[in-house]
Each structure stands twice: as C-alpha cells, then as structure tokens.
Amino acid sequence: MAKGKKLVYSFGGGKADGKAGMKNLLGGKGANLAEMANLGIPVPAGFTITTEMCTIYYKMDRKYPKELGAQIDLAMKKVEKVMGAVFGDSENPLLVSVRSGARVSMPGMMDTVLNLGLNDVTVQGLIKQSKNERFAWDSYRRFVQMYGDVVLGMKPQTKTEEDPFEVIIKAKKQERGIKVDTDLTVADLKELVLKFKAKIKERTGKNFPEDPKEQMWGAVNAVFGSWMGERAIKYRKINNIPGDWGTAVNVQAMVYGNMGDDSATGVAFTRNPATGERIFYGEYLINAQGEDVVAGTRTPEPVNHKTKTEASQKTLEEVMPKAYKTLEGIYKKLEKHYRDMQDIEFTIQKGKLWMLQTRNGKRTAAAAFKIAVDMVKEKMITKKEAVMRISPSQLDQLLHPTFDPKAKKVVLAKGLPASPGAASGQVVFHADDAEEQAKDGKKVILVRIETSPEDIGGMNVAQGILTAKGGMTSHAAVVARGMGKCCVAGCGDLEIDYEKQQMAVRGKVVKAGDWISLDGSSGEVMEGQVQTMQPKLTGDFGTLMGWADTFRKINVRTNGDTPNDAKVAREFGAEGIGLCRTEHMFFEGDRIKAVREMILADDLEGRKKALAKLLPMQKGDFVGIFEAMDGLPVTIRLLDPPLHEFVPHEEEAQQALANDLGTSLEKIKAKVASLHEFNPMLGHRGCRLGISYPEITEMQATAIIQAACELSKKGIKVKPEIMIPLIGSLNEFKNQRDIIKRVADEIIKKSGAKVQYMIGTMIEIPRAALLADEIAKEAEFFSFGTNDLTQMTFGYSRDDAGTFLPMYVEKGILPDDPFQVLDQQGVGKLVQMGIKLGRGTNKKLKVGICGEHGGEASSVEFCVKAGMNYVSCSPYRVPIARLAAAQAELK
Amino acid sequence: MAKGKKLVYSFGGGKADGKAGMKNLLGGKGANLAEMANLGIPVPAGFTITTEMCTIYYKMDRKYPKELGAQIDLAMKKVEKVMGAVFGDSENPLLVSVRSGARVSMPGMMDTVLNLGLNDVTVQGLIKQSKNERFAWDSYRRFVQMYGDVVLGMKPQTKTEEDPFEVIIKAKKQERGIKVDTDLTVADLKELVLKFKAKIKERTGKNFPEDPKEQMWGAVNAVFGSWMGERAIKYRKINNIPGDWGTAVNVQAMVYGNMGDDSATGVAFTRNPATGERIFYGEYLINAQGEDVVAGTRTPEPVNHKTKTEASQKTLEEVMPKAYKTLEGIYKKLEKHYRDMQDIEFTIQKGKLWMLQTRNGKRTAAAAFKIAVDMVKEKMITKKEAVMRISPSQLDQLLHPTFDPKAKKVVLAKGLPASPGAASGQVVFHADDAEEQAKDGKKVILVRIETSPEDIGGMNVAQGILTAKGGMTSHAAVVARGMGKCCVAGCGDLEIDYEKQQMAVRGKVVKAGDWISLDGSSGEVMEGQVQTMQPKLTGDFGTLMGWADTFRKINVRTNGDTPNDAKVAREFGAEGIGLCRTEHMFFEGDRIKAVREMILADDLEGRKKALAKLLPMQKGDFVGIFEAMDGLPVTIRLLDPPLHEFVPHEEEAQQALANDLGTSLEKIKAKVASLHEFNPMLGHRGCRLGISYPEITEMQATAIIQAACELSKKGIKVKPEIMIPLIGSLNEFKNQRDIIKRVADEIIKKSGAKVQYMIGTMIEIPRAALLADEIAKEAEFFSFGTNDLTQMTFGYSRDDAGTFLPMYVEKGILPDDPFQVLDQQGVGKLVQMGIKLGRGTNKKLKVGICGEHGGEASSVEFCVKAGMNYVSCSPYRVPIARLAAAQAELK
C-alpha cells in the first residue's frame, strides 16, 4: 500500500519538498516548516514523515513498509549536507529533534524527543563542536531522561510517585548539598547519565540504545504510537478530530537555545492573543531549550519593551537587539504571508536566530474579533474572510457573564490573566477528581502547580484553571484559551500541597471543596462565589456582527418568556421571538394558585372561574412582551406541559392547597394521583390539553389578542403568531385553530383594532413531519421543535438518556449528543421532509426552528440549507446563530 | 343541488324503478324491495326517497328542495293505482308505513311509523274495508301512539318514568279490571285515541295532525332526523359507518298481519343463523304486526315442524299451509337469486302472503363458516367468494374460549341460545351503568327485561347480554349476533327489578355487581365465573381456512414466549414465531432472583456470575420452543424492558432481597432509585442495555445457539432469527451483531452442529425507519414493532393515552385507536419508507411485523400491500391474520 509513495518530505537550505497547503499530508508543523523554508526564513533542516505513513503504520499493525527506511536515509543525507554535520558522527555529530505534527495543532498531546543522536561517543563530538563540556553532558542527560520518559515508558507508576529520573536528580542534589540544576557539575551530569541508564535497565530489562539510528526509529515509533494514546484520543474527542487523520513525524536538526548566554529560546504571537491588540507579544528564556518555556518550569521574560509588565524584566529587544530585529522582520513577513495572526517558536543559538514553528495562533473570542476587524482595516483580509475567521463556539465565551465590578470580592492572590472569563467553582487538585466531581454535576476549579497534557480531561470539565507556575504561553494558558475557558496562570503566591489537598495563599488555607472565583481577564483569584453581570457587546463585536448580518439571509429570533428576555435578546440582535412558552408564566406568584384551582375544578364551570382569574395576569405578560418586541413577530406557544407539573406532590403542600381551596386533602391526593403518568413526555399535554379543555385555549387566545388590540391602539406594532404545540394530525390542528380564530376574530371585531395574527404549529412529533403536507394546508407557519422531535425520533427521554448517551458518544455509536447537535441524518431527514411536504401544499408557509439547536452552529447551517425562514434560540446564543447563519451562506 | 334529480323511486305491481345494485342510493331495504318487485315476488307497492335526498336535507339545513313534493305526489299516485286505494280517502283509504333504510342494516337504530294516513275520517273507511271495527280502532290507537313517540317526541323523560301512552293504557285496563290489551273494547280504544291526542296537546302544545299529507311529511322528517340521532351516531361509530352515507326513506302500502286469525306476521332466515344448518328457520305471530315479533313483547312460534322445540308450539306450516308453501317457494327463490342466506320479513293479510323485506342475514361465525362451505358444495358460490364471506373480526368470536364442559357450574336458569359464546361478568341492569363500569375496566353482563336501541352502547361494552323477554330474532339477539357477542334471550325465569337493582331467579336473588356466566350456545345462565377452555377448530373452519391459505401469499407467524404458546399457535396455523420475548422468561420462578442479582451486582464480574446462573434456564426455554417449532423459523428478541421492571419497589420485598443477597436494604433502595426513570418508555432499555452490558447479550446469544446446536444434533430443524430491539442507528446494530456473531460462530464451530441463524432488528423507533437503508446493509431481517413505533410516531404513551385517546376517537380527531388499527397514514408511511429503503440496499431483506396490529384485519391488508414477508400476532389471532391476508390478495 506504500509502493512508490513519497513518504518523506525534506525541507531546509532555502527550499522544501512541501508547502503550507499540504497540511493534510505533512501536518501543520511540517507544512509550515516547508513553507518557511521556501520563504527563505532560516529553519533548521529536516524532513517530515507523512500522516499517510501514520495510517499505513496502523493498517500494517504498527509496522513500516520497506520503502520508508531508504527514503529516511536519503532525507537524512540532505539534512547532513545543509547543516554540515553527520548523524552519529564522533567528531561533528548531527543531533535531531523528533516531533509529532497533526493537521491541526494538538498542543502537548503527543510526544517529542530532543537531542537525539547522542551517545557515549557522539557526546564527545558535541563537546568539540560546542566547546562546552557541561552543555554537552547536560544535553546528553536531558536526552536520556526524555527518551526514557517518552520512548521507554519511564513514568511515575502511581498518582503520588515522583518521576523516576527526578528522584535520582533530587538525591544527587541532596548529596551534593546544592539547590538548583545549574549547580550540577560535569561529573555530576556524567554520573546522572549512568544512573538514568541503570534505572532504565532495571525497569525495562533492556539497555539504553546507543545506536543513533535505533534511537531514531524508537522515537518515530513513539510519536506514531502517541497518536493512539489515551491523552490524544481524549483530546480528539473533545475537539471532534477524526482518528483517521493520523499525525506526521518531523525530524529536524537540533539548534540550541541553551548553548550559553548568547543563546535563547522563545515563543511569540504576532498580536496579543488575549486582547487582539496589534503588538508583537512573546516570551523567551536565555540559555534554555524550547520545552522550558512551554512547560512553565521557569517563568520567562517578555520579548520587547511594549509588553513589559515589571521594570525588572529584561527583554530580548534589550539583551539581543540584532536577533530581535531579525525576528521582527520575520514575524511581519509571516503574518503578511499567512494573512493571520501567527504563533511562532524560535531559538537563538550563539546569536543566530532559527525559526522552529509558525502557525495560526489560538486566541480569545475578543481577540479574534479585534484581529479580524483590524485586518480588514489594514486591508489584509476581506469582510467575508473576517466573518469566517470567528468560530461560533468561541463566540460563546464572549457572551458569558463577567464579574460585576460592584460585587464584593476578597482577592486572595493575583496571577497572569491567561485566558479571559469569569469562573466560580469548588477547588480540586487533580484532573481525575475534576472529571469525577463534574460528572456529579459539581462546578469545579482545577488548581495545579502546572498542568500537563495528562490533565486535559479535567481541564475540559472545569469551570476554570488556576496554576502556580507557567506564563501566558504555558500549557495551561494555551489549552485554556483553545477551550475558551477561564485561566489564571503562574500565580506564584500559591503553595499547593497535593498530599494535604490544600493550598496556602499568604497564610490563608484553601482546601479541596472550598469555593473560589477566577477572573481570567485580570488574573485575580477570589474567595467564594463572586456575583456576575451581563457582557456588553460593542466595538469590534458590533462591527463584525454587522458585516455578518449583511451576508446572512435567514432570520434569527429568540426563545423568551418574559419582557426581560425579550429586551436582552433584542440587544443581542434578535429579530423576533420564536418561542414564548406561556406555561412559565403559570408558575409565578399568585398564578400557580389559580392554575391549581383550575386543575382541581370538578367541572367546566369551576375551570372557567379559575381561568377568569388567570386571564388578566396572562394578558399582562403579553402586553410586556409585545411592548418589548414592538414591530417584531412574537410566536406564542399555548400551554404545553402535562397538568401534573402544576400540582404539589408533597403532603404538606397538598394540605396547604386543600386549606386554600377549602377542600379535603384526600380530594387533592386523588386528583394528583389521577394525573400521574408513566411517561409524561408522551402523555396528556400540548394540544391534547387544549382539545380536552377548550376553555384553556379560549383563555389563552383571549389574553393574547386582547393584549395585541390594546397595544395596537397605542401605536405599538404587534405581530402575534399563535402556535399550537404537539400537533400530530390535521384534525387536532383544526380543532384548536377553530377555537382560536373564533375567539380572536370576535375580540378584534369588538375592539376595532387592526391586528393581524397568524396561527401555526410546532412540528415536534414525527407524525406531524410525516403528514406536513396535510397540516400545511391549514397552518400558516411551522416551527420545528427539535428537542421533542429528537426525543421521539430517537426514542430517547431527555431526562433519562444521561444513563447511556455519554457512553454512546464515548463508544462512537453517536457522533454527538443529539440534544446538543442536531442529528441531521435522522431528525434532520424528518425536518427536510416536513419542509418539503409543507411547502408543497402551502407555498407561503413560514418555517422556523425553536429547539435548542437553533443556537448551535452546525445545526444553524443545516437550517439555512434546509431553507428555513428563521432560527430561534436562547437570548445568549442569538449572536452565535447570527454568525453561524452568515458563515453558512459564505461557505 | 337537487334540480332535475330523481329523488323518489317507485316499486310494486311486478316492477320497480330501482334494483338490488342500487343500495347506496336506495338503502338496503329499498333496493331489495325493488329487486323483489322486479322478481315478481308480492311486495306491497311503495316508493323510496333516496339517501342522496338525506344528504341534501342536511346540506339545506333540514329543508327539502321543491322537486321532492311533486315526485312524491306522483309516486303516491302509482301506489294508489297498484293497491286500489287512495291516500286520505274516506271510503277506501290507502295506509302506509314510513321506514328508514340505510346502505347497511342498522337494526332498530332509526325510526318507523306504521298505519300512517289514519284520522277520524279515514278510520271509518278502514272499518268499511276491513269489516272489523275493533281492528280499525286498534290500528288508529297504535298509529297515534307510534307517531306520538317517533315524530312528536312523546318519550319517558327520566330513567324511571314509564312511557306516557302506556301509563294511559294501564290506567284504562285497571279501571276496566282487565289484564291484556286484547280485552280492550272498541269504546276503550276510541277513548284511548282521544286521551293520547290530549296528552300530545298537553306536552307539545300542538294538535295531533289529522291531515295524512302532513302526517307523512312529519314521518319523513323523523326518519331523516333519526340519522343524526344519538343512537344512530353511536351505532355508526361502533360499526365504522360514515355519517355522510345518509338513510333512505321507504313509504310503503300497509298490509296487516293483525286483521284476524287468518293474518300473521313473521321473520325468518333461509338457514339457521346460529349454526348455519340448511334449515328454513323463522318465527311468526298470528294476528300481529311485524314490530310485535322484533320487539319481543310476545314470544313467537316457529314457522315449521323442523324447528319446533316444544310439542305445544303451533307452526305456520300447520296453521296456514298454503301461505307457508308460497313462503317456501319465495325464500328458495330469494336465496338462489342473492346467493346468500337471507333474512326475510313477511306478513299474511287475510291469507295472502306479502314480503316486506329481504337482506343478507347476520350470522354467527360458526354459521358463516358452515353456510359458506355448504354453498360451495351446493355450487352456489366459488371458493374465493366463500373466503370473502367471512369477516375477520367475526372470526374472532370463534377463537375465544368456551366453557369447559368439565367445569363445575350451578345453572340458575335457561333462556334461548341467541348468540353463541361464553361470557362471565358482573351484573348491571342499565346500559349506562355498563358503559361506566366498563370504562373502569370491569367485565359486565348487561341484564335487561328486553333491550332497545337505546341500549346499544351498553351492549357493546358488555361481555354478554341476558334478557328476560324476546325470541331468537328479538333486538337483543339480532344485535348481539351482529356484534359477535354472547347473548341469552327470553329467559322467562328472571324477575328483574330495576329499582332494587336485582333479579330473582326461582327465589334466588342476584344483585347488581354479582358475577354470573352466560353460555350463548346452550342458553344457560350460571352462578359466578365458570372455567373456560380452548376452542376446537375443525370441520368447516378447517376447510375454509384451507381454501384461504391457497389464496394467501404472506406468511403468518405468532408472537409466543413459551413452548405452550408455540404449540397452540401451530395448531392455529402459525408458520413460525415472529416474536419471542425473552424477558418474560426472566420473571419465572427462581430466575427473577438471578436477574436481580445481576442487576444489583457492583461490577462486571458480579454480573457475569449471576448471568451464568441464568444461562441454563434460558437455554432450557429455547430448547422447548425450538422443539415445538421444529422446522419453522423462531425470531427471538433479546432483552428489551428497562431493568427497573425486574426489581422490587416495596420495602418489604426489598428487605427480603437484601437478606437473599446478603446486602443492606439501603443498597437495594439506592440501586432501585438509581434505576428510576421519568419516561421509562424512552429510557435505558432495548439494545441500549446490551450495549451498556455486553455480557447480557453474550449470555442470551449463548443460550439460543447452544439450544439450537443441541437440538440440531438430535435431528430437529432449528431456524433461529436473533432480533435486536430498539435499534435507532447502524452503529448500535453493528455493536450487538458483532457480539452475537462472535459468540454464535464460536459455539457452532465447537459443537460441530450445522446451525444456520440470522441476525436482524426490530424497526420500532422512527429513526430506524428513516435510516433503514443504512441498517439494512448489515441486518438480515426487519421486524416492524408497530406498538412502539406507534407510541413514538404519535408521541403517545400507551400506558397514559387512555386519558385522551377515547375522546379523540369520539370527537373524530382520529378514526381509530392507533394501537388497535395501524395508522396507515402516519405510522404506515414510516413502515413503507422503511421497507423501501431497506430493500433498496438489501434485496434479500426479510420483512415482517410483530406489533399487535399483525392480527388486525385492515392492518394485515396493509402489510400485504406493503410487501412484507410475514405478519406475526398472538396465537388466537393467527386464523384472523390468515383470513385477512387471503382476503387482501383477493380484493
């Protein structure tokens, strides 16, 4: 299956076999390294083993085709030529890094080995070349440690066990009475290498491989193997990345940021990834390897003056002005070339700058808006491109509440504002604990000294992440931003004690389970649960959403039951109400009393009496909502839930109700018992109630139309769309429609107001979609209630599916939770059928969706394609729907 | 809308405007009267106002088009000419009857007026013509009484009030000290006419109409009006007769069976309607009007010697041999002409025989089989016609149990075996009570002195009907036979007291609510609930079903969970098992313990241990079923219900279980609570269980295949079809299929037996039908589970829909209960879609149905048309399905 295939792509020396467009084959890192090489940017030479090879590797049961060896040998020769060194040579050895690189960035998810090619012989060559014995032995020590960890599986074997190599280092330091690694002598390092190798032999039963080629194959194995590792699988699941994409392997000549004080390593963003500000923004460490920056074990310095936060910081701009100047030129070139904000990695070896990576940088939602709008102003991209640059799911974070600045708060400590947002939760100190407690519905904040890729699952379920170590580009910060999750990083004041399950903050002890709040925009860590407030959406957000609206054809409405909902949603751009649930009004204040009186009445007269009490209250609700939605359509759904939801189920409350109504407890109990249903979801609800008790429909129609007439006379434009729920047959619709029409026309005639209203139906029962042609003959609009439609099409009770749905998604039986993401294959088929049949008999039929899918991007795209007139979603998801709808048109 | 239309059809004098084929226009009675007239059979002349006129009447808001009057006048002239009398004439008055007549017979449902045309003047003419003053005045008295009741609404106004005219008669008899009507003198009758008219004036405020034309229009109004009367509407609903069919009105010259002892009236069947025996079978009364026979107020005599049951009876054959001879000739002519058993009405006026009606006679299922088979033997009809003659719903009664002749029984009394069957129930004395109690799920026997059309609702819900008065052709008997319901009529020993709500039977008192049993084949009335036994189906049944099978293409299987079910169904002609529910086996004996142990296990190991205990028991079940079904396919559905159905919900039972398993009550309670679901119908059940707990699927597959291998080695042909329930997606199917295949192939390989098995799925979730093309790629068969499919397609919980479904059917929102009759429009659309999609990707796909619809005739017809391979139903419905399937092919 690999015969004649090119499996290895070279790059370096100002040219490359690949290019940026070949991400699917070379992975993001490999493709961009090739692109940079082609652009003449200095990258250490190397080669990329393709993602296709990864797929073949798994198809061949973790073996390689013969061709691969020859192609690698050839590529290695090219690298040797460009770099002027020879792999495994005792005099001038070529050392390489071996890294993974999938189509999309999966930060820290897969494995990396540095300094590969070192052994007892080549280390001597490195000493000669670097003229630095300590550096060479430290590199060798690091290599054995890293290779042992990544390739040979030398990991802690229990939660509390320490890293086996770190134990050896600690012992050595104790023996020598020193504190920091840098105090280790050449002799110490030599001894550590021996001890590491002995430990490896002890645990694995095998000698450490001295042959550089064997080392390389081991590392390649490890990278391909890591694609199917637990961490990577979990990450892919969270981020919806298919398992058959595979990863590429990048083998690249080493350059050293740790060859002395004229060497450095760093990562940077071409613009601020948190705010989007057009400022070159990065961190670096002198005399360090790249992993030191990302891992957060040393706190790095800012690259330039503009991003300095403390006077004592030493910037790259000051320390190595020449290298900084070069870097500036390169970042500008890259941003212009890629037409997007770049996330770059660089190393300076003895004053010479080398680029190790460039990719589109992850950013917060706010930054995404700012960058997109700025780049349009800079004429770098078009408005369409700007709209396509914002991910609807990312936008979600912008719409979440922030802390109320007026709220009382006790600040415990301050860290780096690594990923914005406001989060409150109970402290946990381990990712597994976070996952377990989140399953029970708890809100948790994951607190770690530093996070590692193993923590990905816990980070995903946490409300926010707090670390004691690491900078703005640390693992925690990068991953949190990618997830749109609040993160405070590098909060040095925390003294975290995993064993005691607590942390001390300037003497104050916070235990696991205590509540704290994080402000990802200020870096503040606060005691308890701090009050939040609504976000303001203006500036770049408004500008870009305005552009989006010009591309969008479908309307976006909101689901809202109160005047306040209506107001908020209108501010978010809602163009009407797509679902106003009247029963929510039934629970408020005194109303529930009248509702219960109605339910418990023995006869029509009794029910009418109680309904008469409800009428003015219900009318008042509609007055408020119609006022708030002046000029926009408001879809009102008639009573939907089964009546037993309104009666008390505890004896005490039943007794109180009996006293209230002047009846006996027994009677109440009997009524409640008679209302009990085995499957209330499929019971006496929706239009079935209105058909059983036409007087309820009459009251609701009266309230709606009276409110409309009253406001209409005051000059307010009212567009009521009365929606009958749970229709399964034409006759049900006709029955209810006739009642509504009779009541409405009489009121309108009497009042003399000019009110136009529509009568339509929810399509939420499979049968309604199947018979949509019949129903559309009489109905003026359809609103797909995809929540219930999903329940009935799948036969899943939303209240109960928690026992198996997560397992279904985990096992890949379903791609997503169909209550979150519309099942286009099954439920969608019914929706399309319903629209086609409905429009077939009623060309003017207005069609919308009012399930929760109306605010989920892929579902909105489906609705656009299906030809709906509008989507309706919760107020906070209105902007997401607007954006998703625009993107659907642009795709 | 009536312009130029012929609204009135004449008949009589050996010719007619209409004929038998015009039933839709003339009604059954009118068409057959015309047909008889054309055949030269003596029928009193008359005319029929069409059913079309009835529809126009309602469209014109109960008014008539002008044309009608002229057409009636013309027709009346013809009648006068043929009968030699003049309507309203003082010397030789023509008197007429006015009767309803719909397309199909609706016995007693609509109104009739006799002797119309009489008034104070014409009564003198009648005296002259009849030469019988008493007869003339009695006719006049009867006419006023009947007209008052039917046209002028002179009915009892409360449940306990007596008929207002009967009150007057009673008073007169008391005053005169006489007991029977026949003792009333001419003077008495004259006085009664006056008093009746006075009572009418008192109640209605209007004079009794003396003008014969006015009388006739009143009667026509009443007949058309009765079409929309409560009784008629209820009857149509029960019998699925559309309301827009309308009724015709037959106006016909009166002939008198009560003109003295040379006059008589009677009804007869050309063969015995209870047994089908080829014996002319009828009853008559000397000197009586037809209504006297039907109403059951006098007990009539048999028409001939062959049908005499007591020596004292005087037959028509003996009393009027000449008329009987003529009648014999006519009945034979009619049967031959209509090629079916006829139900005829005749009157002998002064020795001359007149035919008043002929129609196909209602009959019991047993009679239907015998008559159909006999007529084929007599070469009167073909085998195909014979098969079409049996109504599948009627067949139902044949399949119901009869009383075990060995059962202990205390016979209270004996009446006429009016309609066969065995029924037990609690006594009720009023039709309304029957309806009310039946709603609560009670089994009732309706006991009445005699039944009337008002009782139709109560008769329909009763298990059986018992009357004290009336013969084999009384209202109770005719209606009960039509309904296929057990009836004992004319049980003279009963002393029924409606007020005390009890009856005395030879001194023994039976109260409302007491249990009795009726044997409709012997006429016995027994104390308490008598034990029943299975029916034997041989003879004519076997012959005709054999013919049916030759016309049938679809297979008929049974739903059966035990070897006994399998045996019974095989005897009924089942060609395999279409649904064997394995969970029913889980409840028996010790098994439930092991099942509970499995459910309560903490881990896989615990579950496997418990499942190992279940395995041999479950295997044993399959051995029994496979043996019984040797050579036929057996479809086995894997575990379907949610686990909470298997655990105890009462504390006492929970404690016992805790003791059994050596665990704590708290643990049991917690587990039970964790299994609770809000909508269990849509919960963790079906394949969702098998996916959560693959070990359950493994155990069941093992039990099935081990049993199959074991029997196969003994030479028994085993064809297991393993069915996965509640599939909604291809991945679910694959997951379970892979487990079953792995387990099965291993067992078969090990055992060396040659067992072929299939793996398929239920299609019972809408999504499965929508994605049937996907699923059929992997599944070998589909079985439509239309019970659940109906629940989910409609969004109806079968357990809860009782609160609104009856109301829906009553209001005409749904034509039928969709759980009884497959909803072809909605659910059927999904079924058709599923079959089409499935066969599109898998041509060999075997398709069946295993919902309860598989035994309902119209649904079976649907399945045949949809191209299914088989239907499966409960054992007792197998013959119905066989017949319905044959008829579907013949239609």
mmCIF file with all atom_site columns, C-alpha atoms in Angstrom, chain B residues 18 29 77 110 238 282 286 378 402 487 535 547 553 661 687:
data_model
loop_
_atom_site.group_PDB
_atom_site.id
_atom_site.type_symbol
_atom_site.label_atom_id
_atom_site.label_alt_id
_atom_site.label_comp_id
_atom_site.label_asym_id
_atom_site.label_entity_id
_atom_site.label_seq_id
_atom_site.pdbx_PDB_ins_code
_atom_site.Cartn_x
_atom_site.Cartn_y
_atom_site.Cartn_z
_atom_site.occupancy
_atom_site.B_iso_or_equiv
_atom_site.pdbx_formal_charge
_atom_site.auth_seq_id
_atom_site.auth_comp_id
_atom_site.auth_asym_id
_atom_site.auth_atom_id
_atom_site.pdbx_PDB_model_num
ATOM 1  C CA . GLY B 1 18  ? -84.650  0.529   -8.774 1.00 0.00 ? 18  GLY B CA 1
ATOM 2  C CA . LYS B 1 29  ? -84.319  -2.192  2.278  1.00 0.00 ? 29  LYS B CA 1
ATOM 3  C CA . LYS B 1 77  ? -100.462 8.054   -7.312 1.00 0.00 ? 77  LYS B CA 1
ATOM 4  C CA . MET B 1 110 ? -83.728  4.611   13.201 1.00 0.00 ? 110 MET B CA 1
ATOM 5  C CA . ILE B 1 238 ? -69.145  1.222   16.748 1.00 0.00 ? 238 ILE B CA 1
ATOM 6  C CA . GLY B 1 282 ? -88.242  -18.466 11.420 1.00 0.00 ? 282 GLY B CA 1
ATOM 7  C CA . ILE B 1 286 ? -100.807 -14.851 14.401 1.00 0.00 ? 286 ILE B CA 1
ATOM 8  C CA . GLU B 1 378 ? -74.054  -26.640 -3.432 1.00 0.00 ? 378 GLU B CA 1
ATOM 9  C CA . THR B 1 402 ? -65.819  -21.765 25.531 1.00 0.00 ? 402 THR B CA 1
ATOM 10 C CA . CYS B 1 487 ? -76.451  -13.468 24.314 1.00 0.00 ? 487 CYS B CA 1
ATOM 11 C CA . PRO B 1 535 ? -61.971  -23.838 21.162 1.00 0.00 ? 535 PRO B CA 1
ATOM 12 C CA . TRP B 1 547 ? -59.022  -22.514 0.899  1.00 0.00 ? 547 TRP B CA 1
ATOM 13 C CA . LYS B 1 553 ? -49.069  -15.239 -0.184 1.00 0.00 ? 553 LYS B CA 1
ATOM 14 C CA . LEU B 1 661 ? -28.230  -11.369 48.523 1.00 0.00 ? 661 LEU B CA 1
ATOM 15 C CA . CYS B 1 687 ? -30.227  -2.622  22.725 1.00 0.00 ? 687 CYS B CA 1
#
